Amino acid sequence: MTRNSQSSRNKPLARSVGVYSRSAMIKKRGAWAKKADQWKAVEKKQDSKAVVTKDFCGGKRTIAEKGPRFYPAEDIKAPVRRAFTPTAARLRGSITPGTVLVLLAGRFRGKRVVFLRQLASGLLLVTGPFKINGVPVRRVNQAYVIATSTKVDISKVEVPAKFDDAYFKAPKNKGKSGKFFDKESKEANVISAERVSDQKALDAKLLPAIKAVPHLRDYLNAKFSLKQNQFPHLMKF
């Protein structure tokens, strides 16, 4: 029996969704009953994409090739190219060698320290000194400090070149084993004699410059804090 109507047998259930599935329509058309010799060989498409241009409003128009009908159910993550080379952070203009900084985070938050120089990683090399407020020479991020207008003249203080990023690198813990439930031997955090001597030598160079300024020693020893109705963005440091 031939069909005279050109309308589709698959009535629309919703927009772009038919009542019957693809396999059900194949069964209705009787395509499953065709023999192997009745099927036409499908010509393979060439890989080369031909660019089609047509006349359009007195000019030429390029017709883009249609995209694939089907797409993967899950998103395939493509590697993102980053044209970015990590470099050291730019030092803030308010931070210069000898500037007194206020630490805002970490173990010594609220303490005042003296800025020595910027390391290759972009971190700041600071010290208390240790003999005044107990802050040893260490690295801090400039995002977690407040630069004050107080400065120490350290032009005559020679900071050893040994204070670099490798100097502060923590040693690897050799007590870790491969098994999860094994008890790991925790070694006590003992400060080496080399670091103690380096700190004493650095303090000996900084103390004369600090003593030359009246009340600067007490200022470095005092801890920074805020009271009620005190707002740091309205203060001048």
mmCIF file of C-alpha atoms in Angstrom:
data_model
loop_
_atom_site.group_PDB
_atom_site.id
_atom_site.type_symbol
_atom_site.label_atom_id
_atom_site.label_comp_id
_atom_site.label_asym_id
_atom_site.label_seq_id
_atom_site.Cartn_x
_atom_site.Cartn_y
_atom_site.Cartn_z
ATOM 1 C CA MET A 1 0.000 0.000 0.000
ATOM 2 C CA THR A 2 1.410 3.347 -1.015
ATOM 3 C CA ARG A 3 1.066 6.498 1.002
ATOM 4 C CA ASN A 4 -0.200 9.608 -0.774
ATOM 5 C CA SER A 5 0.338 11.969 2.137
ATOM 6 C CA GLN A 6 3.730 13.594 2.510
ATOM 7 C CA SER A 7 3.306 14.159 6.219
ATOM 8 C CA SER A 8 5.468 12.243 8.643
ATOM 9 C CA ARG A 9 4.157 9.152 10.373
ATOM 10 C CA ASN A 10 5.913 10.178 13.543
ATOM 11 C CA LYS A 11 3.576 12.727 15.085
ATOM 12 C CA PRO A 12 5.307 15.410 17.152
ATOM 13 C CA LEU A 13 4.961 14.888 20.865
ATOM 14 C CA ALA A 14 6.866 18.076 21.681
ATOM 15 C CA ARG A 15 9.146 20.363 19.787
ATOM 16 C CA SER A 16 11.785 18.234 17.992
ATOM 17 C CA VAL A 17 10.503 15.156 19.898
ATOM 18 C CA GLY A 18 8.393 12.537 18.126
ATOM 19 C CA VAL A 19 5.993 9.953 19.492
ATOM 20 C CA TYR A 20 8.044 7.043 18.149
ATOM 21 C CA SER A 21 11.748 6.453 18.626
ATOM 22 C CA ARG A 22 14.237 5.993 15.802
ATOM 23 C CA SER A 23 14.167 2.191 16.088
ATOM 24 C CA ALA A 24 10.353 2.173 16.127
ATOM 25 C CA MET A 25 10.211 4.164 12.899
ATOM 26 C CA ILE A 26 12.654 1.775 11.219
ATOM 27 C CA LYS A 27 10.332 -1.068 12.187
ATOM 28 C CA LYS A 28 7.318 0.805 10.802
ATOM 29 C CA ARG A 29 9.038 1.448 7.462
ATOM 30 C CA GLY A 30 9.934 -2.230 7.182
ATOM 31 C CA ALA A 31 13.604 -1.460 6.713
ATOM 32 C CA TRP A 32 14.450 -4.424 8.896
ATOM 33 C CA ALA A 33 12.994 -6.761 6.225
ATOM 34 C CA LYS A 34 15.382 -5.627 3.493
ATOM 35 C CA LYS A 35 18.020 -8.067 2.362
ATOM 36 C CA ALA A 36 21.702 -7.345 2.227
ATOM 37 C CA ASP A 37 21.742 -6.850 -1.540
ATOM 38 C CA GLN A 38 18.914 -4.291 -1.348
ATOM 39 C CA TRP A 39 20.912 -1.823 0.736
ATOM 40 C CA LYS A 40 22.841 0.825 -1.103
ATOM 41 C CA ALA A 41 26.481 1.305 -0.201
ATOM 42 C CA VAL A 42 27.048 4.568 1.597
ATOM 43 C CA GLU A 43 29.666 6.705 -0.033
ATOM 44 C CA LYS A 44 32.428 7.778 2.288
ATOM 45 C CA LYS A 45 32.788 11.479 2.667
ATOM 46 C CA GLN A 46 36.115 13.022 1.867
ATOM 47 C CA ASP A 47 38.053 14.421 4.741
ATOM 48 C CA SER A 48 38.819 17.633 2.924
ATOM 49 C CA LYS A 49 36.254 20.261 3.799
ATOM 50 C CA ALA A 50 35.139 22.123 0.699
ATOM 51 C CA VAL A 51 34.397 25.802 1.181
ATOM 52 C CA VAL A 52 31.095 26.765 -0.445
ATOM 53 C CA THR A 53 30.574 30.360 -1.515
ATOM 54 C CA LYS A 54 27.292 31.732 -2.820
ATOM 55 C CA ASP A 55 26.076 35.043 -4.147
ATOM 56 C CA PHE A 56 24.295 37.023 -1.459
ATOM 57 C CA CYS A 57 23.001 40.609 -1.725
ATOM 58 C CA GLY A 58 25.450 41.545 -4.433
ATOM 59 C CA GLY A 59 28.402 39.932 -2.702
ATOM 60 C CA LYS A 60 29.813 36.576 -1.733
ATOM 61 C CA ARG A 61 28.796 34.559 1.303
ATOM 62 C CA THR A 62 30.693 31.610 2.741
ATOM 63 C CA ILE A 63 28.530 28.689 3.810
ATOM 64 C CA ALA A 64 29.949 26.950 6.856
ATOM 65 C CA GLU A 65 29.761 23.189 7.106
ATOM 66 C CA LYS A 66 27.135 21.878 9.480
ATOM 67 C CA GLY A 67 28.313 20.473 12.763
ATOM 68 C CA PRO A 68 27.852 16.864 13.825
ATOM 69 C CA ARG A 69 24.340 15.796 14.687
ATOM 70 C CA PHE A 70 25.377 13.861 17.760
ATOM 71 C CA TYR A 71 27.719 14.943 20.552
ATOM 72 C CA PRO A 72 29.181 13.124 23.565
ATOM 73 C CA ALA A 73 26.965 12.898 26.618
ATOM 74 C CA GLU A 74 29.774 13.998 28.911
ATOM 75 C CA ASP A 75 31.880 17.071 28.426
ATOM 76 C CA ILE A 76 35.390 16.319 27.262
ATOM 77 C CA LYS A 77 37.838 18.651 28.951
ATOM 78 C CA ALA A 78 40.279 20.174 26.518
ATOM 79 C CA PRO A 79 43.653 21.375 27.772
ATOM 80 C CA VAL A 80 43.753 25.130 28.203
ATOM 81 C CA ARG A 81 46.788 26.888 26.816
ATOM 82 C CA ARG A 82 48.206 29.470 29.167
ATOM 83 C CA ALA A 83 50.387 32.088 27.553
ATOM 84 C CA PHE A 84 51.638 33.106 30.984
ATOM 85 C CA THR A 85 55.100 32.918 32.458
ATOM 86 C CA PRO A 86 55.125 33.058 36.264
ATOM 87 C CA THR A 87 57.351 35.869 37.474
ATOM 88 C CA ALA A 88 58.072 37.478 40.822
ATOM 89 C CA ALA A 89 55.425 39.850 42.107
ATOM 90 C CA ARG A 90 56.083 43.552 41.706
ATOM 91 C CA LEU A 91 57.089 45.196 44.963
ATOM 92 C CA ARG A 92 54.678 47.798 46.301
ATOM 93 C CA GLY A 93 55.905 51.377 46.139
ATOM 94 C CA SER A 94 55.347 51.876 49.865
ATOM 95 C CA ILE A 95 57.768 49.048 50.749
ATOM 96 C CA THR A 96 61.455 49.936 50.592
ATOM 97 C CA PRO A 97 64.468 48.452 52.420
ATOM 98 C CA GLY A 98 64.205 49.469 56.073
ATOM 99 C CA THR A 99 60.419 50.003 56.090
ATOM 100 C CA VAL A 100 58.668 48.827 59.244
ATOM 101 C CA LEU A 101 55.845 46.436 58.364
ATOM 102 C CA VAL A 102 52.925 45.115 60.390
ATOM 103 C CA LEU A 103 52.249 41.397 59.938
ATOM 104 C CA LEU A 104 48.575 40.564 59.453
ATOM 105 C CA ALA A 105 48.657 36.757 59.293
ATOM 106 C CA GLY A 106 50.636 33.817 60.523
ATOM 107 C CA ARG A 107 52.189 32.968 63.829
ATOM 108 C CA PHE A 108 53.541 36.479 64.408
ATOM 109 C CA ARG A 109 50.438 38.447 63.346
ATOM 110 C CA GLY A 110 50.302 41.863 64.950
ATOM 111 C CA LYS A 111 54.096 42.072 65.236
ATOM 112 C CA ARG A 112 56.167 44.824 63.671
ATOM 113 C CA VAL A 113 59.152 43.797 61.556
ATOM 114 C CA VAL A 114 61.858 45.448 59.457
ATOM 115 C CA PHE A 115 61.880 44.790 55.718
ATOM 116 C CA LEU A 116 65.303 43.786 54.361
ATOM 117 C CA ARG A 117 64.843 42.893 50.670
ATOM 118 C CA GLN A 118 62.650 41.032 48.184
ATOM 119 C CA LEU A 119 63.595 37.466 47.285
ATOM 120 C CA ALA A 120 63.527 35.871 43.835
ATOM 121 C CA SER A 121 60.151 34.245 44.557
ATOM 122 C CA GLY A 122 58.582 37.652 45.246
ATOM 123 C CA LEU A 123 58.326 37.100 49.016
ATOM 124 C CA LEU A 124 59.640 39.661 51.467
ATOM 125 C CA LEU A 125 62.612 38.986 53.714
ATOM 126 C CA VAL A 126 61.887 40.485 57.149
ATOM 127 C CA THR A 127 63.138 40.237 60.719
ATOM 128 C CA GLY A 128 61.997 41.556 64.115
ATOM 129 C CA PRO A 129 64.828 41.702 65.045
ATOM 130 C CA PHE A 130 64.574 38.581 67.169
ATOM 131 C CA LYS A 131 66.263 40.191 70.168
ATOM 132 C CA ILE A 132 63.571 42.900 70.354
ATOM 133 C CA ASN A 133 60.230 41.215 69.610
ATOM 134 C CA GLY A 134 61.058 37.551 69.001
ATOM 135 C CA VAL A 135 60.434 37.516 65.243
ATOM 136 C CA PRO A 136 63.267 35.662 63.463
ATOM 137 C CA VAL A 137 64.348 36.263 59.908
ATOM 138 C CA ARG A 138 61.609 34.843 57.700
ATOM 139 C CA ARG A 139 59.670 35.193 54.454
ATOM 140 C CA VAL A 140 56.235 36.830 54.230
ATOM 141 C CA ASN A 141 53.818 37.657 51.436
ATOM 142 C CA GLN A 142 53.395 41.376 50.806
ATOM 143 C CA ALA A 143 49.611 40.849 50.570
ATOM 144 C CA TYR A 144 49.538 40.187 54.334
ATOM 145 C CA VAL A 145 51.486 43.199 55.586
ATOM 146 C CA ILE A 146 50.779 46.872 56.238
ATOM 147 C CA ALA A 147 53.556 49.245 55.256
ATOM 148 C CA THR A 148 54.092 52.043 57.781
ATOM 149 C CA SER A 149 55.775 55.408 57.325
ATOM 150 C CA THR A 150 58.447 54.459 59.886
ATOM 151 C CA LYS A 151 61.773 53.482 58.382
ATOM 152 C CA VAL A 152 65.111 52.233 59.645
ATOM 153 C CA ASP A 153 68.336 53.287 57.949
ATOM 154 C CA ILE A 154 69.840 49.949 56.900
ATOM 155 C CA SER A 155 72.083 51.348 54.174
ATOM 156 C CA LYS A 156 75.132 50.301 56.193
ATOM 157 C CA VAL A 157 73.666 46.890 57.068
ATOM 158 C CA GLU A 158 74.880 44.137 54.781
ATOM 159 C CA VAL A 159 72.289 41.358 54.498
ATOM 160 C CA PRO A 160 74.030 38.034 53.738
ATOM 161 C CA ALA A 161 73.277 36.512 50.347
ATOM 162 C CA LYS A 162 72.665 33.143 52.007
ATOM 163 C CA PHE A 163 69.155 34.304 52.965
ATOM 164 C CA ASP A 164 67.362 33.081 49.830
ATOM 165 C CA ASP A 165 64.377 30.831 49.125
ATOM 166 C CA ALA A 166 66.458 27.665 49.435
ATOM 167 C CA TYR A 167 67.568 28.739 52.920
ATOM 168 C CA PHE A 168 63.984 28.586 54.210
ATOM 169 C CA LYS A 169 63.009 25.358 52.472
ATOM 170 C CA ALA A 170 61.762 22.803 54.974
ATOM 171 C CA PRO A 171 63.667 19.485 55.040
ATOM 172 C CA LYS A 172 61.905 16.350 53.864
ATOM 173 C CA ASN A 173 60.388 14.179 56.569
ATOM 174 C CA LYS A 174 62.208 10.834 56.462
ATOM 175 C CA GLY A 175 59.917 9.248 59.060
ATOM 176 C CA LYS A 176 57.057 8.630 56.626
ATOM 177 C CA SER A 177 56.470 4.999 55.669
ATOM 178 C CA GLY A 178 54.499 3.440 52.857
ATOM 179 C CA LYS A 179 51.747 1.999 55.076
ATOM 180 C CA PHE A 180 48.879 4.164 56.243
ATOM 181 C CA PHE A 181 48.396 2.762 59.740
ATOM 182 C CA ASP A 182 52.070 2.595 60.672
ATOM 183 C CA LYS A 183 53.099 4.915 63.442
ATOM 184 C CA GLU A 184 55.368 7.586 62.093
ATOM 185 C CA SER A 185 58.239 8.829 64.147
ATOM 186 C CA LYS A 186 57.801 12.564 64.637
ATOM 187 C CA GLU A 187 61.067 14.346 65.111
ATOM 188 C CA ALA A 188 61.198 17.415 67.319
ATOM 189 C CA ASN A 189 61.576 20.714 65.491
ATOM 190 C CA VAL A 190 65.082 21.663 66.579
ATOM 191 C CA ILE A 191 66.573 24.900 65.277
ATOM 192 C CA SER A 192 70.024 24.310 63.888
ATOM 193 C CA ALA A 193 73.047 26.040 65.345
ATOM 194 C CA GLU A 194 73.730 27.628 61.960
ATOM 195 C CA ARG A 195 70.401 29.476 61.979
ATOM 196 C CA VAL A 196 70.931 30.654 65.533
ATOM 197 C CA SER A 197 74.335 32.093 64.659
ATOM 198 C CA ASP A 198 72.962 33.702 61.478
ATOM 199 C CA GLN A 199 70.179 35.363 63.465
ATOM 200 C CA LYS A 200 72.562 36.696 66.110
ATOM 201 C CA ALA A 201 74.874 38.106 63.428
ATOM 202 C CA LEU A 202 71.975 39.839 61.673
ATOM 203 C CA ASP A 203 70.610 41.273 64.928
ATOM 204 C CA ALA A 204 74.042 42.643 65.811
ATOM 205 C CA LYS A 205 74.033 44.634 62.548
ATOM 206 C CA LEU A 206 70.472 45.963 62.928
ATOM 207 C CA LEU A 207 70.467 46.935 66.616
ATOM 208 C CA PRO A 208 72.831 49.958 66.253
ATOM 209 C CA ALA A 209 70.607 51.417 63.502
ATOM 210 C CA ILE A 210 67.490 50.911 65.657
ATOM 211 C CA LYS A 211 69.052 52.394 68.781
ATOM 212 C CA ALA A 212 69.963 55.540 66.811
ATOM 213 C CA VAL A 213 66.230 56.420 66.538
ATOM 214 C CA PRO A 214 64.540 57.402 69.830
ATOM 215 C CA HIS A 215 61.693 55.137 70.999
ATOM 216 C CA LEU A 216 62.021 52.931 67.915
ATOM 217 C CA ARG A 217 62.922 49.892 70.010
ATOM 218 C CA ASP A 218 59.712 50.279 72.055
ATOM 219 C CA TYR A 219 57.715 50.821 68.864
ATOM 220 C CA LEU A 220 58.960 47.546 67.349
ATOM 221 C CA ASN A 221 58.309 45.697 70.593
ATOM 222 C CA ALA A 222 54.691 46.932 70.827
ATOM 223 C CA LYS A 223 52.035 44.717 69.252
ATOM 224 C CA PHE A 224 49.606 46.198 66.761
ATOM 225 C CA SER A 225 45.903 45.883 67.606
ATOM 226 C CA LEU A 226 42.610 47.636 66.903
ATOM 227 C CA LYS A 227 40.061 48.801 69.442
ATOM 228 C CA GLN A 228 36.406 49.661 69.089
ATOM 229 C CA ASN A 229 35.553 52.293 66.434
ATOM 230 C CA GLN A 230 39.053 52.095 64.964
ATOM 231 C CA PHE A 231 39.121 51.504 61.223
ATOM 232 C CA PRO A 232 42.424 50.711 59.482
ATOM 233 C CA HIS A 233 41.387 52.290 56.179
ATOM 234 C CA LEU A 234 41.016 55.645 57.961
ATOM 235 C CA MET A 235 44.387 55.409 59.712
ATOM 236 C CA LYS A 236 47.708 56.715 58.601
ATOM 237 C CA PHE A 237 50.467 54.241 59.403
#
